[in-house]
mmCIF file of C-alpha atoms in Angstrom:
data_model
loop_
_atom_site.group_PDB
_atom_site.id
_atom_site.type_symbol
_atom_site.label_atom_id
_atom_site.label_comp_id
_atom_site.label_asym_id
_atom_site.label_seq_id
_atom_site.Cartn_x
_atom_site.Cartn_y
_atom_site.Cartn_z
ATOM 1 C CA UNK C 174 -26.862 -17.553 9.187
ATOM 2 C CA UNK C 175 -25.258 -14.231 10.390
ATOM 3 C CA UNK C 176 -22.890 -13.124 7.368
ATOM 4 C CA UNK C 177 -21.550 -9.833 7.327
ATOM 5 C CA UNK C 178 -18.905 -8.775 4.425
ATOM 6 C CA UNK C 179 -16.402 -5.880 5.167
ATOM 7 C CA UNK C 180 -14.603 -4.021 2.231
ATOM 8 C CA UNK C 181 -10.758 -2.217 3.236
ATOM 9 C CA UNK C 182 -9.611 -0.989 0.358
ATOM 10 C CA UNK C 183 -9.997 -4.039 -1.901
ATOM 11 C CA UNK C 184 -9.272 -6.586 0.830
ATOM 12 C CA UNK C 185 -12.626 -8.772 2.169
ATOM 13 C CA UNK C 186 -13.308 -9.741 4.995
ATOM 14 C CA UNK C 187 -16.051 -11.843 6.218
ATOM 15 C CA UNK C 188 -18.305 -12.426 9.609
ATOM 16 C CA UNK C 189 -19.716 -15.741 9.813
ATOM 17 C CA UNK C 190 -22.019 -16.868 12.759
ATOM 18 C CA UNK C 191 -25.013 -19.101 13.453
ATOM 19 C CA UNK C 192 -27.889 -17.396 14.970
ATOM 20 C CA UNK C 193 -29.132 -20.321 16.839
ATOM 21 C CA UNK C 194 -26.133 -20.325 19.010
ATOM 22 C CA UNK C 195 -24.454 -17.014 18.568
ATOM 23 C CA UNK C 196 -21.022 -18.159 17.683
ATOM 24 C CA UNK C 197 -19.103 -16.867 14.655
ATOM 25 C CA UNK C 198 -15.827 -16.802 13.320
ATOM 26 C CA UNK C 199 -13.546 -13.958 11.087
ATOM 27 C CA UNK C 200 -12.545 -15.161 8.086
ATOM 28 C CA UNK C 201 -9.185 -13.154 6.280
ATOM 29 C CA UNK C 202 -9.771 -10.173 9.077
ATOM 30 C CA UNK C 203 -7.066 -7.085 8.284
ATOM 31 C CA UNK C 204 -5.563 -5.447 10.874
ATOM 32 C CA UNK C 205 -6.520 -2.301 10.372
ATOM 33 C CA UNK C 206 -10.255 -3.006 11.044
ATOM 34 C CA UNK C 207 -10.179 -5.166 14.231
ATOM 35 C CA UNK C 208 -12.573 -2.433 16.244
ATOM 36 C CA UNK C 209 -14.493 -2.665 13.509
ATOM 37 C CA UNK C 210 -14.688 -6.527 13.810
ATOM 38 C CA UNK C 211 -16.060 -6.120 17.778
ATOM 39 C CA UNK C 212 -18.365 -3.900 16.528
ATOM 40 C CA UNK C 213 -19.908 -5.628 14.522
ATOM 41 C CA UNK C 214 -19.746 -8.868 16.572
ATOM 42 C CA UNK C 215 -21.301 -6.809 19.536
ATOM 43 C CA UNK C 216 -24.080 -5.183 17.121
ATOM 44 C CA UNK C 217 -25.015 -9.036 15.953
ATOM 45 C CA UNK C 218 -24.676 -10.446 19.192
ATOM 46 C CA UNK C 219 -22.563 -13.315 18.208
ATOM 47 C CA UNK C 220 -19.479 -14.358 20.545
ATOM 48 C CA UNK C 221 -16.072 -14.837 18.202
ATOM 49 C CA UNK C 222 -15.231 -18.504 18.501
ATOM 50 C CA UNK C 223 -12.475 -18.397 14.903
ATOM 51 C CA UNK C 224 -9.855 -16.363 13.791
ATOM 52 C CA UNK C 225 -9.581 -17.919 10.044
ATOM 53 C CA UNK C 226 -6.700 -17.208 7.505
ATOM 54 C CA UNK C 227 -7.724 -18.820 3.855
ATOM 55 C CA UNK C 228 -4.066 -18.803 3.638
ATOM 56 C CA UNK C 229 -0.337 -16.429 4.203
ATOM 57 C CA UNK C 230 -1.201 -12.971 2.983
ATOM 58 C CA UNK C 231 1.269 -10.942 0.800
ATOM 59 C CA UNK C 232 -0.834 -7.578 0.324
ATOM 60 C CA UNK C 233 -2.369 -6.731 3.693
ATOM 61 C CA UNK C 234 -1.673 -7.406 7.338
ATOM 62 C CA UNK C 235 -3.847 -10.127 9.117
ATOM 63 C CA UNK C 236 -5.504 -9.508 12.193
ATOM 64 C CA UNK C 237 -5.737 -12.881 13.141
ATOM 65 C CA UNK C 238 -2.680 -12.782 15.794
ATOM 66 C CA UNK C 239 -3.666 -9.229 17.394
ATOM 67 C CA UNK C 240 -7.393 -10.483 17.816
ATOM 68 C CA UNK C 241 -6.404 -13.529 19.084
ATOM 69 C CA UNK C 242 -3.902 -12.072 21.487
ATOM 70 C CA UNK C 243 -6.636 -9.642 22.853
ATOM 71 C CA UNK C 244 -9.491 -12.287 23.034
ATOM 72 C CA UNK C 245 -8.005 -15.421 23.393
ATOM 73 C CA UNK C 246 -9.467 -17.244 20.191
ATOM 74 C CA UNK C 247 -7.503 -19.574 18.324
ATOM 75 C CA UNK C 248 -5.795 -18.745 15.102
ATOM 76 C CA UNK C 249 -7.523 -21.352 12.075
ATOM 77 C CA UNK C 250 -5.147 -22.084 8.635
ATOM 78 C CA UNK C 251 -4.521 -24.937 6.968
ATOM 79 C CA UNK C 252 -1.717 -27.185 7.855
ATOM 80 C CA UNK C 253 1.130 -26.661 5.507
ATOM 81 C CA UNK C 254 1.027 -22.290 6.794
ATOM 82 C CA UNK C 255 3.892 -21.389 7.794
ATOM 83 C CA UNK C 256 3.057 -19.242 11.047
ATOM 84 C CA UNK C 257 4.199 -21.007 13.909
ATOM 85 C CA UNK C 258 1.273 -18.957 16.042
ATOM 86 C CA UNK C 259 -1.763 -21.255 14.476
ATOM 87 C CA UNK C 260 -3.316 -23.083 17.043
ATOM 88 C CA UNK C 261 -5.741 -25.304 15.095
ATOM 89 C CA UNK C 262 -4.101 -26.849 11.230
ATOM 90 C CA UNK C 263 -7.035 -28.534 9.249
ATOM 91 C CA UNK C 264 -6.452 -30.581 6.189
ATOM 92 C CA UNK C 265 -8.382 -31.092 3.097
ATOM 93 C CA UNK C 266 -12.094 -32.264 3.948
ATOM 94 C CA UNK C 267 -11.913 -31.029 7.531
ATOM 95 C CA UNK C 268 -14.364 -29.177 9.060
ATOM 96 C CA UNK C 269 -14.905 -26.118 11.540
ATOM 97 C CA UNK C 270 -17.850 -26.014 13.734
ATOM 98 C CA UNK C 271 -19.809 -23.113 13.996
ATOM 99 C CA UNK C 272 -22.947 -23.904 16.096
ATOM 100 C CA UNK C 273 -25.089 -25.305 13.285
ATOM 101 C CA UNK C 274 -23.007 -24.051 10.472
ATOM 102 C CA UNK C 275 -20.218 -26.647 9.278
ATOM 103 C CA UNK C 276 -17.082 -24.354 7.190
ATOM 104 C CA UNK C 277 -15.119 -27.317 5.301
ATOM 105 C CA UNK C 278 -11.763 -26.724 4.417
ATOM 106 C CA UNK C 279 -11.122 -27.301 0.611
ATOM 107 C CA UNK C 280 -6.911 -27.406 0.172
ATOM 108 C CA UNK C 281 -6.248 -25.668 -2.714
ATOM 109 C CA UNK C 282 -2.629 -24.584 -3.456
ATOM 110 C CA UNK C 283 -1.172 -22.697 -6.323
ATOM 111 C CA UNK C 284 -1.453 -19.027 -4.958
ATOM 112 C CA UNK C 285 0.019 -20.231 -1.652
ATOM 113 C CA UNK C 286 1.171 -23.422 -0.862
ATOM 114 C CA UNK C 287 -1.118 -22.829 2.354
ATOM 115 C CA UNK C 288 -4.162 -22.063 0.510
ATOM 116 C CA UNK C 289 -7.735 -23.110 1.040
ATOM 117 C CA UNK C 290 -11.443 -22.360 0.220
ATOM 118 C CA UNK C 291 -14.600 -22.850 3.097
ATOM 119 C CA UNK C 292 -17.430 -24.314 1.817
ATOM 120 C CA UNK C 293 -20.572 -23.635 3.940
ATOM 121 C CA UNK C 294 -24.216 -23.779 2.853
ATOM 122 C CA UNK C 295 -24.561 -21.622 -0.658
ATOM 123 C CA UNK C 296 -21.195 -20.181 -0.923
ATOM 124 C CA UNK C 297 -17.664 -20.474 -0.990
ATOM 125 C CA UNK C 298 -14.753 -18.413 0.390
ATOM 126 C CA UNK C 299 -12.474 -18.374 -2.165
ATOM 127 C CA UNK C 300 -9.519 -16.665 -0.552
ATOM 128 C CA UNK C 301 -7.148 -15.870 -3.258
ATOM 129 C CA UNK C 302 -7.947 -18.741 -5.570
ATOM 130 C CA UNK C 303 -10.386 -18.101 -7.465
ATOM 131 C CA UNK C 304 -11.707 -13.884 -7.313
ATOM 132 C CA UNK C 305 -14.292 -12.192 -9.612
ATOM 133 C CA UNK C 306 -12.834 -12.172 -13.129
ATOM 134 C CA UNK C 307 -9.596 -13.325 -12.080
ATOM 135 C CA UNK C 308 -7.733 -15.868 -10.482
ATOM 136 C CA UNK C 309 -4.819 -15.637 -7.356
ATOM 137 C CA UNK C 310 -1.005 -14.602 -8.730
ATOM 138 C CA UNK C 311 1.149 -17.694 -8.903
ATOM 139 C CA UNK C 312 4.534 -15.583 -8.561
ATOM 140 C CA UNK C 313 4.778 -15.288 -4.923
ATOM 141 C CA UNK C 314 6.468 -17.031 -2.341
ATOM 142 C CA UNK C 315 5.168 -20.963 -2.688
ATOM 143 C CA UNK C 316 2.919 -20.001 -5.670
ATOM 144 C CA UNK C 317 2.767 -22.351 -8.179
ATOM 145 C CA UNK C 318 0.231 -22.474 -11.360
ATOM 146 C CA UNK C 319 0.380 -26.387 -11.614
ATOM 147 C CA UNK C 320 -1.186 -26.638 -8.859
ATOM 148 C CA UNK C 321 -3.238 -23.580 -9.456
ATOM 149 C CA UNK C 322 -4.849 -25.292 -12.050
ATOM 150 C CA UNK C 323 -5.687 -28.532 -10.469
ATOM 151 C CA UNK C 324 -7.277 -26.516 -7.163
ATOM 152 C CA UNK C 325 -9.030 -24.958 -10.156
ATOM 153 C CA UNK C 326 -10.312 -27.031 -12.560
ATOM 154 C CA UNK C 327 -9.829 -30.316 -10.538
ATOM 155 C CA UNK C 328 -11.420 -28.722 -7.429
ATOM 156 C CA UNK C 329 -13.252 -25.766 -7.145
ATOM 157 C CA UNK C 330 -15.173 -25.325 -10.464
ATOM 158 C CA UNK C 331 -16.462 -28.696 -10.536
ATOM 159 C CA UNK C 332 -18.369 -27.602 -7.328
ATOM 160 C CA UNK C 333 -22.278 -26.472 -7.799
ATOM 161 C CA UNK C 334 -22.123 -23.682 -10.413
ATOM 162 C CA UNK C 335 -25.277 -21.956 -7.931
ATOM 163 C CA UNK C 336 -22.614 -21.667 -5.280
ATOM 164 C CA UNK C 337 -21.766 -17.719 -4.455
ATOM 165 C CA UNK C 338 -18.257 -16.987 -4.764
ATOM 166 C CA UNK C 339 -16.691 -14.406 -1.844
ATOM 167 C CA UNK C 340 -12.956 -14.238 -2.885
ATOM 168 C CA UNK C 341 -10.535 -12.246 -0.234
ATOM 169 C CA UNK C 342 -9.877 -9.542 -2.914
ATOM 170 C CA UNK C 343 -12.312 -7.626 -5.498
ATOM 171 C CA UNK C 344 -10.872 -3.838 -6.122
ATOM 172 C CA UNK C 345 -14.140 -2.894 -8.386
ATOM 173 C CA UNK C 346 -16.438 -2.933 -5.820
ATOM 174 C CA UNK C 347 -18.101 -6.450 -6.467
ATOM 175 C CA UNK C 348 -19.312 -8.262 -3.318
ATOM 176 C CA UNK C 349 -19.025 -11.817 -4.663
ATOM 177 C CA UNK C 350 -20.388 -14.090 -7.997
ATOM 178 C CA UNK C 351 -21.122 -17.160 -8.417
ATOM 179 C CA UNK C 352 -19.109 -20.946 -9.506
ATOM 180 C CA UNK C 353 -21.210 -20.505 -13.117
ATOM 181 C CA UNK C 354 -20.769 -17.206 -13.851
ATOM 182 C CA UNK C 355 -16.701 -17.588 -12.924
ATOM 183 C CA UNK C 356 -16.614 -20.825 -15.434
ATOM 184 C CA UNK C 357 -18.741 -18.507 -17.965
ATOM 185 C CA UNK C 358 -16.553 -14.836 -17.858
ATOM 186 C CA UNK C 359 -13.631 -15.523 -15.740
ATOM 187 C CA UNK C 360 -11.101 -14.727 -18.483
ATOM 188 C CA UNK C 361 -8.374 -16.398 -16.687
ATOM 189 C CA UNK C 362 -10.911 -19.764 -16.913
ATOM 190 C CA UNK C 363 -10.991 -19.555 -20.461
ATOM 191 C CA UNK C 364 -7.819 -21.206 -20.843
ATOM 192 C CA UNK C 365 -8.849 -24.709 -19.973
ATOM 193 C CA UNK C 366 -6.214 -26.431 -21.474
ATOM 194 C CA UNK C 367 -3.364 -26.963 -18.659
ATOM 195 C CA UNK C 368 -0.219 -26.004 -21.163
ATOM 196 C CA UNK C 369 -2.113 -22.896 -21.952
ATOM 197 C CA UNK C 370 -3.258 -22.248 -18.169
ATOM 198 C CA UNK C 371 -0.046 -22.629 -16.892
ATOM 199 C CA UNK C 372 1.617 -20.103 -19.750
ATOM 200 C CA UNK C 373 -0.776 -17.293 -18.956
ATOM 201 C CA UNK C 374 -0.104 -17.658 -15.755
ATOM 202 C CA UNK C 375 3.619 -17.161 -15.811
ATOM 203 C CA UNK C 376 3.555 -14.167 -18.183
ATOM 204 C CA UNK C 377 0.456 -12.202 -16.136
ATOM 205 C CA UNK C 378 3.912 -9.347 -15.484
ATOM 206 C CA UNK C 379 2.066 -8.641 -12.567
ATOM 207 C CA UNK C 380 3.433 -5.331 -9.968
ATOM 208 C CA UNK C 381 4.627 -7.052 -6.955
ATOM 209 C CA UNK C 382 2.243 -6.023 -4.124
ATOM 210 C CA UNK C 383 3.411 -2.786 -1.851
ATOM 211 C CA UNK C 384 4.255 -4.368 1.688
ATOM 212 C CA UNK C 385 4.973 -7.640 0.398
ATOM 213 C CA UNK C 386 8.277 -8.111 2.714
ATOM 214 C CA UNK C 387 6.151 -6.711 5.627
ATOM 215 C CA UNK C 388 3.445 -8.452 4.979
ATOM 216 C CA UNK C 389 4.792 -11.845 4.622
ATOM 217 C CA UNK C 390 6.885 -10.736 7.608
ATOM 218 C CA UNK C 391 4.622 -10.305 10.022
ATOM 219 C CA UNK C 392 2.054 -12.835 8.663
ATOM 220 C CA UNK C 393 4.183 -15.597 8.657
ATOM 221 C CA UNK C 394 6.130 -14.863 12.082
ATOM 222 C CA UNK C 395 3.620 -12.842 14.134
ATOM 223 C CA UNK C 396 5.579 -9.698 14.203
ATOM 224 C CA UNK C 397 4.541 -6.180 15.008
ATOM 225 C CA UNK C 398 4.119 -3.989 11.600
ATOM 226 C CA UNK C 399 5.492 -0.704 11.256
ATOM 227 C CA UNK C 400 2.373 0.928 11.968
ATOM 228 C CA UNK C 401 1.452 -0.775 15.051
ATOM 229 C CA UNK C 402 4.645 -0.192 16.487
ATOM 230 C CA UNK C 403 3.944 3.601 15.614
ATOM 231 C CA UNK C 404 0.381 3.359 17.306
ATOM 232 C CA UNK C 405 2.280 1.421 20.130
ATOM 233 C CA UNK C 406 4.658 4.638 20.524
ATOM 234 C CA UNK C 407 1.851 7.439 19.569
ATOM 235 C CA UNK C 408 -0.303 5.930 22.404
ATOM 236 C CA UNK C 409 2.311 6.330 24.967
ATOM 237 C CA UNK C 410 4.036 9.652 24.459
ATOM 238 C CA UNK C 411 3.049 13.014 24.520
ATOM 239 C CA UNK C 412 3.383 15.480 22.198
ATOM 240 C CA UNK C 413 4.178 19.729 21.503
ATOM 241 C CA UNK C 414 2.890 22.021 18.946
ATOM 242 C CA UNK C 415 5.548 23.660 16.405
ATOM 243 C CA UNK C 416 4.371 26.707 17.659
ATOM 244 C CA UNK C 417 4.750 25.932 21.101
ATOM 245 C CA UNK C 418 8.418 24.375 20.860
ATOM 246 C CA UNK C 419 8.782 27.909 18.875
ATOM 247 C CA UNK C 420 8.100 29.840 21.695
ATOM 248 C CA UNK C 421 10.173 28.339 24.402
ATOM 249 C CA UNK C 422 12.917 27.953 22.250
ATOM 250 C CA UNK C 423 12.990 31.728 21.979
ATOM 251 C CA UNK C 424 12.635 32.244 25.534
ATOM 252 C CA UNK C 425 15.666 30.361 26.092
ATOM 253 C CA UNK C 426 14.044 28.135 28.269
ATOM 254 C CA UNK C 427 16.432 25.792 30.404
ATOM 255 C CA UNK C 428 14.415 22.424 31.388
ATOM 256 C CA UNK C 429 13.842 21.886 27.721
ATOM 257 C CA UNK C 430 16.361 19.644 25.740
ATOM 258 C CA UNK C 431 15.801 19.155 21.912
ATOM 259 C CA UNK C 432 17.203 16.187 20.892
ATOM 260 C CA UNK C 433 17.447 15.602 17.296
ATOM 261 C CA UNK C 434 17.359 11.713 16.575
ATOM 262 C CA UNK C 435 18.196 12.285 12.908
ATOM 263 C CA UNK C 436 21.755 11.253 11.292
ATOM 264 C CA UNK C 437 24.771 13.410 11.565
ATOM 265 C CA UNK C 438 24.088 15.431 7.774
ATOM 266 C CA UNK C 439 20.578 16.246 8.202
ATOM 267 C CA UNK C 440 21.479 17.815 11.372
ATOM 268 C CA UNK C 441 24.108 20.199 9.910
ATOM 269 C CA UNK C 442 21.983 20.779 7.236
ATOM 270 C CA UNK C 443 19.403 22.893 9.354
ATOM 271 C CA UNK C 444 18.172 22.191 13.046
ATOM 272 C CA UNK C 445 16.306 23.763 15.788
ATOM 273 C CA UNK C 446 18.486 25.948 17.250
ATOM 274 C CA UNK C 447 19.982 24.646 20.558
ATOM 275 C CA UNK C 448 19.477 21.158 19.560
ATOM 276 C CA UNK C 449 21.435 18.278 20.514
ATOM 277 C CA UNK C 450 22.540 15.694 17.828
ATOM 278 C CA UNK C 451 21.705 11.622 19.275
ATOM 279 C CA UNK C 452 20.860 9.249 16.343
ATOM 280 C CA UNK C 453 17.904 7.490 16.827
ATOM 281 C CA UNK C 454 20.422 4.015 15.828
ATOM 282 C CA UNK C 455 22.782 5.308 18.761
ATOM 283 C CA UNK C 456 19.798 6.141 21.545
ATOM 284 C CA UNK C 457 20.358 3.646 23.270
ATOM 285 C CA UNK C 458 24.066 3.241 23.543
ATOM 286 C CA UNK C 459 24.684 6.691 24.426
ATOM 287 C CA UNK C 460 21.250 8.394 26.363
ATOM 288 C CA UNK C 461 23.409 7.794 29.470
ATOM 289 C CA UNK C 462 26.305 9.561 28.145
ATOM 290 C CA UNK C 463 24.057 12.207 27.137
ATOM 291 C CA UNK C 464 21.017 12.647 29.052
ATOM 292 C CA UNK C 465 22.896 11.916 32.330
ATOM 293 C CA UNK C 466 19.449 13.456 34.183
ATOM 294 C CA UNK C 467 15.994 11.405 33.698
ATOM 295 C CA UNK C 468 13.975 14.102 35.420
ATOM 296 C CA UNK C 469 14.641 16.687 32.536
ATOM 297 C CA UNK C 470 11.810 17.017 29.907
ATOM 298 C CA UNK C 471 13.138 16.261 26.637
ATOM 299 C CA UNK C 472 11.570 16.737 23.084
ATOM 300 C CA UNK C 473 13.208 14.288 20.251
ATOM 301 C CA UNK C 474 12.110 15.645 16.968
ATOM 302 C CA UNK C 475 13.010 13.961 13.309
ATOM 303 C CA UNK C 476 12.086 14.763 9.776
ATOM 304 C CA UNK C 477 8.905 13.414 9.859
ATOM 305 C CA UNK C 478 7.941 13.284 13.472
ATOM 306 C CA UNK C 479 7.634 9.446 13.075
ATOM 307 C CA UNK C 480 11.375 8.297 14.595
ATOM 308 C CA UNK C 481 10.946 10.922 16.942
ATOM 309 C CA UNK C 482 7.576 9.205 18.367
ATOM 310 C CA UNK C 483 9.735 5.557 18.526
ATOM 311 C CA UNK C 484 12.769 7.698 19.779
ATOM 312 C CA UNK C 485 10.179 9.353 23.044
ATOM 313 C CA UNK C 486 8.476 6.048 23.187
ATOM 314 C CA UNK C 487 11.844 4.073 24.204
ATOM 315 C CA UNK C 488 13.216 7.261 26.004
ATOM 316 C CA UNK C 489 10.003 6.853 28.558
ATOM 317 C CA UNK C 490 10.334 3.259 28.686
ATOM 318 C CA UNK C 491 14.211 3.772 29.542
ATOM 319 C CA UNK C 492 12.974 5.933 32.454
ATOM 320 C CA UNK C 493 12.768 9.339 30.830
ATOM 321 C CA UNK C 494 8.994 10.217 32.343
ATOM 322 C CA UNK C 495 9.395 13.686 30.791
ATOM 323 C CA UNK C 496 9.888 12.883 27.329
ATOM 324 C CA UNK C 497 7.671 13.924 24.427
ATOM 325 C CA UNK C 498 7.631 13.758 20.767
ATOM 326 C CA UNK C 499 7.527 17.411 18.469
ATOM 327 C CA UNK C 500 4.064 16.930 16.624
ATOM 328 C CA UNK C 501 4.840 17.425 12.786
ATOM 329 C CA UNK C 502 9.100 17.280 12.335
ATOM 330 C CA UNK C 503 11.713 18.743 10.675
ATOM 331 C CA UNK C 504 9.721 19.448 7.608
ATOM 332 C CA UNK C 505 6.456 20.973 8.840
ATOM 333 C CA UNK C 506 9.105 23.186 10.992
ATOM 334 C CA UNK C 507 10.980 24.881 8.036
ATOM 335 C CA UNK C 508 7.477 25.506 5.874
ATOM 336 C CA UNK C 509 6.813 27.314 8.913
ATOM 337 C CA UNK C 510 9.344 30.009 8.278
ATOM 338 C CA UNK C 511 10.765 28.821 12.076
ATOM 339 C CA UNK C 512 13.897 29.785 12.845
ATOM 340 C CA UNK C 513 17.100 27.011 12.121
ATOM 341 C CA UNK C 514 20.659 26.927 12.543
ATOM 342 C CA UNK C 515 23.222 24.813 10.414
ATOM 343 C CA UNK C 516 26.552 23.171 11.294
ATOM 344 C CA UNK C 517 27.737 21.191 13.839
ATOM 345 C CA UNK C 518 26.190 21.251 17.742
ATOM 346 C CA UNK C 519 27.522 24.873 19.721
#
């Protein structure tokens, strides 16, 4: 078996292969380590055959619809996911083929209604069911802790205690434990009476996770995050120092128009002298109003520099070859001591 565990933050991830036939399969990949994934897949030699979600994420973005996109895999959950981009739904008892490896699905809701554990060989992936001294949150969107309970007690822990457990989460550091030592520590386990189970869980006043509406967003639909739409923009569009903007603004030069994308108050608050006000919300609607010439070069600058990197982005893919984004914003531009001007445009 080729088995290689990768650690973001305290997601897991997991490359599975058989080394007889060099096929393997991702199981909960994030997005933000897919060149990571072909790395590794090109270091073991294996060819990715599976792009497999234990079930709909709330706390990180999958990179199951990106990879598949870019290499043409299908997209593995289990039937009752949402996403209307999974091309293979497997039930309880089904099985993926991986060379000689067999990964059986094991349905078990109460985290997600979509939830499910792979059994192959000596371990388990767990997903968010059961993790190392804890168990999945029932409080999300189609959690429930009935159910939790029954995938539980019903399901998983009656499997061979010698089994290793590799869950989709563990933020100490912990690559994975075992079915016996779960049933042994596992606080959360302890509570083997349903009534009891079912109480803890709906009192656990759990901190909702950071990107949940994002998250579910794009894992559920197979939209573009916020920060792929930023590497999108950052890949396509130029950019010019503060100090360089600095010095041609004081030169007065002509072929240079500063647009400011930012709303109407933070403008008259303090701007780049010379400036032009367009909202990034009214680019579109009004760039031929305002920027009647597409050969001029044009710098869009924001607070941040991040709306000004969407605002270039669209202005180039609206024809506007010459535009580019200021590196650093508003903010970086005033700790600099560079010059401003306040009110409304001249």
């Amino acid at each position: 078996m080729i088995f290689e565990q990768i650690a973001t933050g305290g997601c897991q991830s997991y490359l599975i292969g058989c080394d007889q036939s060099c096929v393997a399969a991702l199981i909960d990949p994030e997005l933000s380590q897919i060149d990571h994934y072909l790395a590794l897949a090109a270091r073991e030699g294996v060819r990715l055959r599976y792009l497999i979600d234990t079930h709909t994420h709330a706390d990180h973005f999958s990179a199951t619809r990106e990879l598949a996109r870019r290499l043409d895999l299908p997209v593995v959950m289990h039937r009752a996911s949402p996403a209307p981009f999974v091309d293979m739904r497997i039930g309880d008892g089904e099985m993926v083929v991986l060379g000689k490896l067999r990964l059986q699905a094991i349905h078990t809701p109460g985290h997600t209604a979509d939830s499910m554990c792979l059994l192959v060989d000596d371990r388990i992936f767990t997903g968010d069911t059961l993790l190392i001294g804890a168990t999945g949150r029932t409080d999300l969107p189609s959690g429930d802790p009935e159910q939790l309970y029954d995938s539980l007690f019903n399901k998983v822990l009656k499997l061979d205690p010698a089994l290793k457990v590799y869950p989709a989460h563990d933020y100490k550091g912990r690559s994975h434990s075992t079915i016996g030592d779960e049933i042994a520590t596992n606080p959360r386990l302890q509570k083997r009476d349903r009534a009891e189970f079912v109480e803890m869980m709906r009192n656990l006043n759990l901190t909702m996770p950071t990107h949940i509406t994002e998250a579910l967003r794009t894992n559920m639909s197979g939209g573009k995050t916020v920060a792929s739409l930023l590497a999108e923009a950052t890949s396509a569009v130029p950019f010019m120092s503060l100090a360089e903007l600095k010095s041609r603004v004081e030169a007065g030069e002509d072929d240079l128009i500063v647009l400011d994308v930012r709303e109407r108050d933070a403008y008259e608050a303090g701007h780049i002298p010379g400036a032009r006000l367009l909202p990034r919300g009214q680019l579109e609607l009004r760039v031929n109003q305002d920027l009647p010439d597409p050969t001029r070069r044009i710098l869009a600058c924001c607070e941040l520099g991040y709306i000004s990197t969407l605002a270039a982005a669209t202005l180039r893919s609206m024809g506007f070859v010459r535009a580019v984004a200021l590196d650093g914003g508003m903010k970086a531009w005033r700790e600099a001591g560079y010059p401003l001007r306040s009110g409304k445009e001249a």
